[in-house]
């Protein structure tokens, strides 16, 4: 496989399915040198078959993060133009039903691993004087929706951490953006079903009845809605964050995400939360 030594380089995590799988290929088609990560050998092979340099990464395993960075930098001669943190999962379940270990694991995958990878890349970008760091957050990192406490907490934490980092990188030539999608076609719900069944003792929960429609939603692959967009909608804003002279701090994707932010700005909190409680 030959790679253009002059192409801009990017790491894309969680590229086995959904948004990451689409964006890795779209970036490659747009001329980027793409280093993408997955966990299963067959997903790594599928990426490589499409001309993408693919590596194993599990954010819960610090050694895999260190190994990824070392391997990528050895191939690029110590440079990297962009990082797109994307790989994550959504642990569903009422907050009172969440074992602490399940919440910790959610944070290892969605938060601490992202911080670890980002911290390893920032010195590289500082040394070269430029870089783009884009994180895939969620509208659930901005507005709370019931049954999604673990996932929402991980995305709220991400927003707080990375917005502070964004301010601290001011003037360094490194730009930080957060993408906040609403519903996007992917395998997030299918993967989330496994995590729900593994960690939530839902049959013995006071929320048992309320879980039944939630289970139905996860089993059918998430919400069925005309407002749900394909992963190309996320690529549209990722492209802007990577290429624009003035990348934005926040990119909301889908009408529900834009509406959520608008309502949060306009409504008194109690009214907003009452409205959201009726949504889930
Ligand atoms: N789909 C939506 O409606 C939506 C809305 C808002 C935000 N998002 C965000 O979009 C991003 C991509 O999700 P998606 O919707 O495309 O879901 P997806 O189809 O489930 O893809 C998630 C990707 O993350 C990987 N991943 C899961 N746990 C990981 C870990 N511990 N370490 C490294 N990678 C891991 C998965 O790999 P495996 O295949 O190996 O499990 C997969 O490649 C996530 O950050 C998600 O929070 C999605």
Short mmCIF file of N, CA and C in Angstrom, two decimals, residues 123-276:
data_model
loop_
_atom_site.label_atom_id
_atom_site.label_comp_id
_atom_site.label_asym_id
_atom_site.label_seq_id
_atom_site.Cartn_x
_atom_site.Cartn_y
_atom_site.Cartn_z
N UNK A 123 1.38 17.45 22.43
CA UNK A 123 2.77 17.89 22.29
C UNK A 123 3.28 17.83 20.85
N UNK A 124 2.80 16.84 20.10
CA UNK A 124 3.18 16.71 18.69
C UNK A 124 2.69 17.94 17.91
N UNK A 125 1.45 18.31 18.17
CA UNK A 125 0.86 19.45 17.46
C UNK A 125 1.49 20.77 17.91
N UNK A 126 1.79 20.87 19.20
CA UNK A 126 2.47 22.09 19.68
C UNK A 126 3.81 22.25 18.99
N UNK A 127 4.55 21.14 18.88
CA UNK A 127 5.89 21.20 18.27
C UNK A 127 5.82 21.63 16.81
N UNK A 128 4.78 21.16 16.10
CA UNK A 128 4.67 21.52 14.67
C UNK A 128 3.94 22.84 14.47
N UNK A 129 3.30 23.34 15.54
CA UNK A 129 2.68 24.68 15.48
C UNK A 129 1.28 24.71 14.91
N UNK A 130 0.70 23.54 14.67
CA UNK A 130 -0.68 23.51 14.18
C UNK A 130 -1.32 22.17 14.45
N UNK A 131 -2.63 22.13 14.42
CA UNK A 131 -3.34 20.86 14.59
C UNK A 131 -4.83 21.10 14.77
N UNK A 132 -5.60 20.08 14.45
CA UNK A 132 -7.05 20.13 14.65
C UNK A 132 -7.44 18.93 15.52
N UNK A 133 -8.16 19.19 16.60
CA UNK A 133 -8.66 18.12 17.45
C UNK A 133 -10.17 18.23 17.48
N UNK A 134 -10.83 17.18 17.05
CA UNK A 134 -12.28 17.18 16.99
C UNK A 134 -12.79 16.01 17.83
N UNK A 135 -13.76 16.28 18.69
CA UNK A 135 -14.35 15.24 19.54
C UNK A 135 -15.80 15.03 19.15
N UNK A 136 -16.22 13.78 19.07
CA UNK A 136 -17.64 13.53 18.84
C UNK A 136 -18.33 13.44 20.19
N UNK A 137 -18.94 14.54 20.59
CA UNK A 137 -19.73 14.57 21.82
C UNK A 137 -21.13 14.10 21.47
N UNK A 138 -22.15 14.75 21.96
CA UNK A 138 -23.54 14.39 21.67
C UNK A 138 -24.43 15.51 22.18
N UNK A 139 -25.62 15.59 21.63
CA UNK A 139 -26.59 16.53 22.21
C UNK A 139 -26.86 16.15 23.67
N UNK A 140 -26.63 14.86 24.00
CA UNK A 140 -26.82 14.43 25.40
C UNK A 140 -25.69 14.92 26.30
N UNK A 141 -24.69 15.55 25.73
CA UNK A 141 -23.68 16.24 26.53
C UNK A 141 -24.07 17.68 26.82
N UNK A 142 -25.26 18.05 26.35
CA UNK A 142 -25.75 19.43 26.55
C UNK A 142 -27.11 19.48 27.22
N UNK A 143 -27.94 18.48 26.92
CA UNK A 143 -29.26 18.42 27.57
C UNK A 143 -29.45 17.01 28.15
N UNK A 144 -29.98 16.93 29.36
CA UNK A 144 -30.14 15.62 30.01
C UNK A 144 -31.44 14.93 29.60
N UNK A 145 -31.34 13.65 29.27
CA UNK A 145 -32.52 12.87 28.92
C UNK A 145 -32.52 11.60 29.78
N UNK A 146 -33.67 11.27 30.36
CA UNK A 146 -33.66 10.16 31.31
C UNK A 146 -33.32 8.82 30.65
N UNK A 147 -32.85 7.91 31.47
CA UNK A 147 -32.36 6.56 31.11
C UNK A 147 -30.97 6.61 30.46
N UNK A 148 -30.42 7.78 30.27
CA UNK A 148 -29.11 7.89 29.58
C UNK A 148 -28.05 8.50 30.48
N UNK A 149 -28.22 8.37 31.79
CA UNK A 149 -27.35 9.07 32.74
C UNK A 149 -25.86 8.81 32.54
N UNK A 150 -25.48 7.54 32.38
CA UNK A 150 -24.05 7.20 32.27
C UNK A 150 -23.45 7.85 31.03
N UNK A 151 -24.15 7.68 29.93
CA UNK A 151 -23.65 8.21 28.66
C UNK A 151 -23.64 9.75 28.68
N UNK A 152 -24.76 10.33 29.16
CA UNK A 152 -24.83 11.80 29.22
C UNK A 152 -23.72 12.35 30.11
N UNK A 153 -23.49 11.69 31.26
CA UNK A 153 -22.43 12.17 32.18
C UNK A 153 -21.07 12.14 31.48
N UNK A 154 -20.82 11.07 30.72
CA UNK A 154 -19.51 10.98 30.04
C UNK A 154 -19.36 12.09 29.00
N UNK A 155 -20.45 12.43 28.33
CA UNK A 155 -20.37 13.49 27.31
C UNK A 155 -20.36 14.89 27.94
N UNK A 156 -21.10 15.08 29.04
CA UNK A 156 -21.00 16.36 29.77
C UNK A 156 -19.57 16.57 30.25
N UNK A 157 -18.97 15.50 30.79
CA UNK A 157 -17.58 15.60 31.28
C UNK A 157 -16.64 15.97 30.15
N UNK A 158 -16.86 15.34 29.01
CA UNK A 158 -16.04 15.61 27.83
C UNK A 158 -16.15 17.08 27.42
N UNK A 159 -17.37 17.58 27.40
CA UNK A 159 -17.58 19.00 27.03
C UNK A 159 -16.77 19.90 27.97
N UNK A 160 -16.88 19.64 29.28
CA UNK A 160 -16.19 20.50 30.25
C UNK A 160 -14.68 20.44 30.09
N UNK A 161 -14.17 19.21 29.98
CA UNK A 161 -12.72 19.04 29.88
C UNK A 161 -12.16 19.68 28.61
N UNK A 162 -12.81 19.40 27.50
CA UNK A 162 -12.24 19.81 26.23
C UNK A 162 -12.47 21.30 25.93
N UNK A 163 -13.50 21.88 26.52
CA UNK A 163 -13.67 23.33 26.34
C UNK A 163 -12.62 24.09 27.16
N UNK A 164 -12.25 23.54 28.32
CA UNK A 164 -11.14 24.15 29.08
C UNK A 164 -9.85 24.03 28.27
N UNK A 165 -9.61 22.84 27.72
CA UNK A 165 -8.40 22.64 26.92
C UNK A 165 -8.38 23.57 25.71
N UNK A 166 -9.55 23.75 25.12
CA UNK A 166 -9.64 24.64 23.96
C UNK A 166 -9.12 26.04 24.30
N UNK A 167 -9.56 26.55 25.47
CA UNK A 167 -9.12 27.88 25.90
C UNK A 167 -7.62 27.89 26.19
N UNK A 168 -7.13 26.79 26.78
CA UNK A 168 -5.71 26.73 27.13
C UNK A 168 -4.81 26.62 25.89
N UNK A 169 -5.38 26.15 24.77
CA UNK A 169 -4.59 26.01 23.54
C UNK A 169 -4.66 27.27 22.68
N UNK A 170 -5.36 28.27 23.17
CA UNK A 170 -5.50 29.51 22.40
C UNK A 170 -4.12 30.05 22.01
N UNK A 171 -3.94 30.35 20.74
CA UNK A 171 -2.67 30.92 20.28
C UNK A 171 -1.62 29.87 19.91
N UNK A 172 -1.93 28.59 20.15
CA UNK A 172 -0.94 27.53 19.86
C UNK A 172 -1.01 27.05 18.42
N UNK A 173 -2.08 27.45 17.73
CA UNK A 173 -2.28 26.93 16.37
C UNK A 173 -3.08 25.63 16.38
N UNK A 174 -3.46 25.18 17.57
CA UNK A 174 -4.26 23.94 17.67
C UNK A 174 -5.71 24.32 17.95
N UNK A 175 -6.59 23.83 17.12
CA UNK A 175 -8.02 24.15 17.26
C UNK A 175 -8.77 22.94 17.79
N UNK A 176 -9.69 23.19 18.72
CA UNK A 176 -10.50 22.11 19.30
C UNK A 176 -11.97 22.36 18.98
N UNK A 177 -12.64 21.34 18.44
CA UNK A 177 -14.08 21.46 18.14
C UNK A 177 -14.82 20.26 18.72
N UNK A 178 -16.07 20.50 19.07
CA UNK A 178 -16.95 19.44 19.56
C UNK A 178 -18.12 19.28 18.59
N UNK A 179 -18.36 18.04 18.17
CA UNK A 179 -19.53 17.75 17.33
C UNK A 179 -20.60 17.18 18.25
N UNK A 180 -21.81 17.74 18.15
CA UNK A 180 -22.89 17.31 19.05
C UNK A 180 -24.07 16.81 18.22
N UNK A 181 -24.02 15.55 17.80
CA UNK A 181 -25.12 15.03 16.97
C UNK A 181 -26.34 14.65 17.81
N UNK A 182 -27.49 14.71 17.15
CA UNK A 182 -28.68 14.03 17.62
C UNK A 182 -28.68 12.66 16.96
N UNK A 183 -29.87 12.08 16.68
CA UNK A 183 -29.89 10.70 16.17
C UNK A 183 -29.25 10.53 14.78
N UNK A 184 -28.28 9.60 14.73
CA UNK A 184 -27.54 9.30 13.49
C UNK A 184 -27.60 7.79 13.27
N UNK A 185 -27.79 7.37 12.01
CA UNK A 185 -27.78 5.94 11.69
C UNK A 185 -26.43 5.33 12.04
N UNK A 186 -26.44 4.32 12.89
CA UNK A 186 -25.18 3.66 13.26
C UNK A 186 -25.55 2.41 14.05
N UNK A 187 -24.54 1.79 14.68
CA UNK A 187 -24.81 0.60 15.49
C UNK A 187 -24.79 0.93 16.98
N UNK A 188 -24.93 2.22 17.32
CA UNK A 188 -24.85 2.64 18.73
C UNK A 188 -25.91 1.95 19.59
N UNK A 189 -27.15 1.89 19.11
CA UNK A 189 -28.23 1.28 19.90
C UNK A 189 -28.01 -0.23 20.02
N UNK A 190 -27.64 -0.85 18.90
CA UNK A 190 -27.37 -2.30 18.92
C UNK A 190 -26.26 -2.64 19.93
N UNK A 191 -25.19 -1.87 19.90
CA UNK A 191 -24.11 -2.08 20.86
C UNK A 191 -24.60 -1.77 22.28
N UNK A 192 -25.42 -0.73 22.40
CA UNK A 192 -25.92 -0.32 23.73
C UNK A 192 -26.80 -1.37 24.37
N UNK A 193 -27.51 -2.14 23.54
CA UNK A 193 -28.38 -3.21 24.06
C UNK A 193 -27.54 -4.22 24.85
N UNK A 194 -26.39 -4.57 24.31
CA UNK A 194 -25.51 -5.52 25.00
C UNK A 194 -25.07 -4.98 26.35
N UNK A 195 -24.72 -3.70 26.39
CA UNK A 195 -24.27 -3.09 27.65
C UNK A 195 -25.42 -3.01 28.66
N UNK A 196 -26.63 -2.71 28.17
CA UNK A 196 -27.79 -2.65 29.06
C UNK A 196 -28.04 -4.02 29.68
N UNK A 197 -28.06 -5.05 28.82
CA UNK A 197 -28.36 -6.40 29.33
C UNK A 197 -27.26 -6.89 30.27
N UNK A 198 -26.03 -6.47 30.02
CA UNK A 198 -24.91 -6.91 30.86
C UNK A 198 -24.97 -6.26 32.25
N UNK A 199 -25.27 -4.99 32.30
CA UNK A 199 -25.06 -4.24 33.55
C UNK A 199 -26.31 -3.84 34.33
N UNK A 200 -27.49 -3.90 33.70
CA UNK A 200 -28.68 -3.40 34.39
C UNK A 200 -29.60 -4.58 34.76
N UNK A 201 -29.88 -4.69 36.03
CA UNK A 201 -30.76 -5.75 36.52
C UNK A 201 -32.20 -5.24 36.37
N UNK A 202 -32.63 -5.11 35.13
CA UNK A 202 -33.86 -4.38 34.85
C UNK A 202 -35.12 -5.11 35.29
N UNK A 203 -35.05 -6.45 35.31
CA UNK A 203 -36.24 -7.22 35.71
C UNK A 203 -36.62 -6.95 37.17
N UNK A 204 -35.61 -6.61 37.98
CA UNK A 204 -35.85 -6.38 39.41
C UNK A 204 -35.85 -4.89 39.76
N UNK A 205 -35.95 -4.05 38.76
CA UNK A 205 -35.89 -2.60 38.99
C UNK A 205 -37.29 -2.01 39.21
N UNK A 206 -37.35 -0.94 39.98
CA UNK A 206 -38.63 -0.22 40.11
C UNK A 206 -39.04 0.37 38.75
N UNK A 207 -38.07 0.48 37.84
CA UNK A 207 -38.35 1.06 36.51
C UNK A 207 -38.68 -0.01 35.47
N UNK A 208 -38.93 -1.23 35.94
CA UNK A 208 -39.12 -2.36 35.01
C UNK A 208 -40.07 -2.01 33.85
N UNK A 209 -41.23 -1.47 34.17
CA UNK A 209 -42.22 -1.19 33.12
C UNK A 209 -41.72 -0.14 32.14
N UNK A 210 -41.04 0.86 32.69
CA UNK A 210 -40.53 1.93 31.82
C UNK A 210 -39.40 1.43 30.92
N UNK A 211 -38.72 0.36 31.36
CA UNK A 211 -37.62 -0.18 30.55
C UNK A 211 -38.13 -0.90 29.30
N UNK A 212 -39.37 -1.41 29.34
CA UNK A 212 -39.83 -2.21 28.21
C UNK A 212 -39.80 -1.43 26.89
N UNK A 213 -40.38 -0.20 26.86
CA UNK A 213 -40.24 0.55 25.60
C UNK A 213 -38.80 0.92 25.27
N UNK A 214 -37.97 1.11 26.31
CA UNK A 214 -36.54 1.41 26.06
C UNK A 214 -35.87 0.22 25.38
N UNK A 215 -36.20 -0.97 25.88
CA UNK A 215 -35.63 -2.18 25.28
C UNK A 215 -36.08 -2.33 23.83
N UNK A 216 -37.36 -2.03 23.61
CA UNK A 216 -37.89 -2.08 22.24
C UNK A 216 -37.12 -1.13 21.34
N UNK A 217 -36.84 0.06 21.85
CA UNK A 217 -36.11 1.07 21.07
C UNK A 217 -34.70 0.56 20.73
N UNK A 218 -34.03 -0.01 21.72
CA UNK A 218 -32.67 -0.51 21.47
C UNK A 218 -32.70 -1.69 20.49
N UNK A 219 -33.72 -2.56 20.65
CA UNK A 219 -33.78 -3.77 19.79
C UNK A 219 -34.04 -3.42 18.34
N UNK A 220 -34.74 -2.31 18.11
CA UNK A 220 -35.00 -1.94 16.71
C UNK A 220 -33.92 -1.01 16.16
N UNK A 221 -32.81 -0.87 16.91
CA UNK A 221 -31.68 -0.08 16.41
C UNK A 221 -31.81 1.41 16.69
N UNK A 222 -32.51 1.76 17.77
CA UNK A 222 -32.62 3.18 18.14
C UNK A 222 -33.92 3.78 17.65
N UNK A 223 -34.05 5.09 17.85
CA UNK A 223 -35.30 5.75 17.46
C UNK A 223 -35.50 5.67 15.95
N UNK A 224 -36.75 5.46 15.55
CA UNK A 224 -37.08 5.53 14.12
C UNK A 224 -37.69 6.90 13.90
N UNK A 225 -36.99 7.74 13.19
CA UNK A 225 -37.48 9.10 13.03
C UNK A 225 -36.95 9.68 11.72
N UNK A 226 -37.77 10.54 11.14
CA UNK A 226 -37.34 11.17 9.91
C UNK A 226 -36.21 12.18 10.16
N UNK A 227 -36.07 12.55 11.44
CA UNK A 227 -35.00 13.51 11.77
C UNK A 227 -33.64 12.83 11.92
N UNK A 228 -33.65 11.50 11.91
CA UNK A 228 -32.39 10.75 12.00
C UNK A 228 -31.63 10.90 10.68
N UNK A 229 -30.35 11.23 10.78
CA UNK A 229 -29.58 11.43 9.56
C UNK A 229 -28.51 10.36 9.41
N UNK A 230 -27.94 10.27 8.21
CA UNK A 230 -26.85 9.33 7.98
C UNK A 230 -25.54 9.91 8.53
N UNK A 231 -24.51 9.05 8.64
CA UNK A 231 -23.22 9.53 9.16
C UNK A 231 -22.57 10.60 8.28
N UNK A 232 -23.02 10.70 7.02
CA UNK A 232 -22.48 11.75 6.14
C UNK A 232 -22.78 13.15 6.70
N UNK A 233 -23.87 13.26 7.50
CA UNK A 233 -24.19 14.57 8.08
C UNK A 233 -23.10 14.97 9.09
N UNK A 234 -22.56 13.99 9.79
CA UNK A 234 -21.46 14.29 10.73
C UNK A 234 -20.20 14.60 9.94
N UNK A 235 -20.00 13.88 8.84
CA UNK A 235 -18.80 14.16 8.05
C UNK A 235 -18.81 15.61 7.52
N UNK A 236 -19.99 16.09 7.19
CA UNK A 236 -20.09 17.47 6.69
C UNK A 236 -19.48 18.48 7.67
N UNK A 237 -19.79 18.32 8.96
CA UNK A 237 -19.26 19.29 9.93
C UNK A 237 -17.82 18.95 10.33
N UNK A 238 -17.49 17.65 10.30
CA UNK A 238 -16.09 17.29 10.56
C UNK A 238 -15.19 17.94 9.50
N UNK A 239 -15.66 17.90 8.27
CA UNK A 239 -14.92 18.51 7.16
C UNK A 239 -14.69 20.00 7.43
N UNK A 240 -15.72 20.67 7.92
CA UNK A 240 -15.58 22.10 8.24
C UNK A 240 -14.57 22.29 9.37
N UNK A 241 -14.69 21.47 10.41
CA UNK A 241 -13.79 21.61 11.58
C UNK A 241 -12.33 21.38 11.19
N UNK A 242 -12.12 20.55 10.18
CA UNK A 242 -10.74 20.22 9.78
C UNK A 242 -10.18 21.19 8.75
N UNK A 243 -11.06 21.83 7.99
CA UNK A 243 -10.59 22.62 6.85
C UNK A 243 -10.80 24.13 6.97
N UNK A 244 -11.80 24.52 7.75
CA UNK A 244 -12.11 25.95 7.79
C UNK A 244 -10.99 26.75 8.46
N UNK A 245 -10.82 27.98 8.00
CA UNK A 245 -9.85 28.86 8.68
C UNK A 245 -10.30 29.17 10.09
N UNK A 246 -11.62 29.17 10.28
CA UNK A 246 -12.17 29.41 11.62
C UNK A 246 -13.09 28.27 12.04
N UNK A 247 -12.51 27.16 12.47
CA UNK A 247 -13.37 26.06 12.92
C UNK A 247 -14.20 26.47 14.12
N UNK A 248 -15.42 25.97 14.19
CA UNK A 248 -16.30 26.39 15.30
C UNK A 248 -16.05 25.56 16.54
N UNK A 249 -16.35 26.12 17.71
CA UNK A 249 -16.23 25.30 18.93
C UNK A 249 -17.27 24.20 18.98
N UNK A 250 -18.47 24.48 18.49
CA UNK A 250 -19.57 23.50 18.56
C UNK A 250 -20.22 23.30 17.19
N UNK A 251 -20.50 22.05 16.89
CA UNK A 251 -21.27 21.74 15.67
C UNK A 251 -22.45 20.86 16.07
N UNK A 252 -23.64 21.40 15.97
CA UNK A 252 -24.83 20.59 16.26
C UNK A 252 -25.31 19.96 14.96
N UNK A 253 -25.60 18.65 15.02
CA UNK A 253 -26.02 17.93 13.82
C UNK A 253 -27.39 17.31 14.08
N UNK A 254 -28.29 17.48 13.19
CA UNK A 254 -29.70 17.04 13.19
C UNK A 254 -30.60 18.12 13.81
N UNK A 255 -31.84 18.11 13.36
CA UNK A 255 -32.82 19.07 13.88
C UNK A 255 -33.05 18.90 15.38
N UNK A 256 -33.22 17.66 15.90
CA UNK A 256 -33.41 17.53 17.35
C UNK A 256 -32.26 18.14 18.15
N UNK A 257 -31.03 17.99 17.68
CA UNK A 257 -29.89 18.56 18.42
C UNK A 257 -29.97 20.09 18.41
N UNK A 258 -30.29 20.66 17.25
CA UNK A 258 -30.37 22.13 17.15
C UNK A 258 -31.52 22.66 18.01
N UNK A 259 -32.63 21.92 17.97
CA UNK A 259 -33.80 22.32 18.76
C UNK A 259 -33.49 22.23 20.26
N UNK A 260 -32.80 21.18 20.65
CA UNK A 260 -32.44 20.99 22.06
C UNK A 260 -31.64 22.18 22.59
N UNK A 261 -30.68 22.63 21.79
CA UNK A 261 -29.84 23.76 22.22
C UNK A 261 -30.68 25.04 22.28
N UNK A 262 -31.55 25.20 21.30
CA UNK A 262 -32.41 26.40 21.26
C UNK A 262 -33.32 26.45 22.49
N UNK A 263 -33.94 25.31 22.80
CA UNK A 263 -34.85 25.26 23.96
C UNK A 263 -34.10 25.50 25.26
N UNK A 264 -32.87 24.97 25.34
CA UNK A 264 -32.07 25.16 26.55
C UNK A 264 -31.77 26.66 26.77
N UNK A 265 -31.56 27.36 25.64
CA UNK A 265 -31.29 28.80 25.74
C UNK A 265 -32.53 29.58 26.12
N UNK A 266 -33.68 29.14 25.61
CA UNK A 266 -34.89 29.96 25.72
C UNK A 266 -35.72 29.68 26.96
N UNK A 267 -35.79 28.41 27.37
CA UNK A 267 -36.75 28.05 28.42
C UNK A 267 -36.13 28.12 29.81
N UNK A 268 -36.95 28.47 30.81
CA UNK A 268 -36.48 28.30 32.19
C UNK A 268 -36.18 26.81 32.43
N UNK A 269 -35.19 26.51 33.28
CA UNK A 269 -34.72 25.12 33.46
C UNK A 269 -35.86 24.17 33.81
N UNK A 270 -36.72 24.57 34.77
CA UNK A 270 -37.77 23.65 35.21
C UNK A 270 -38.67 23.26 34.04
N UNK A 271 -38.95 24.25 33.18
CA UNK A 271 -39.83 23.98 32.03
C UNK A 271 -39.12 23.06 31.03
N UNK A 272 -37.83 23.34 30.80
CA UNK A 272 -37.04 22.51 29.88
C UNK A 272 -37.01 21.06 30.36
N UNK A 273 -36.74 20.86 31.65
CA UNK A 273 -36.62 19.50 32.17
C UNK A 273 -37.95 18.77 32.13
N UNK A 274 -39.06 19.52 32.35
CA UNK A 274 -40.38 18.89 32.27
C UNK A 274 -40.64 18.41 30.84
N UNK A 275 -40.28 19.26 29.89
CA UNK A 275 -40.45 18.92 28.48
C UNK A 275 -39.61 17.70 28.11
N UNK A 276 -38.36 17.68 28.55
CA UNK A 276 -37.46 16.57 28.24
C UNK A 276 -37.94 15.27 28.88
#
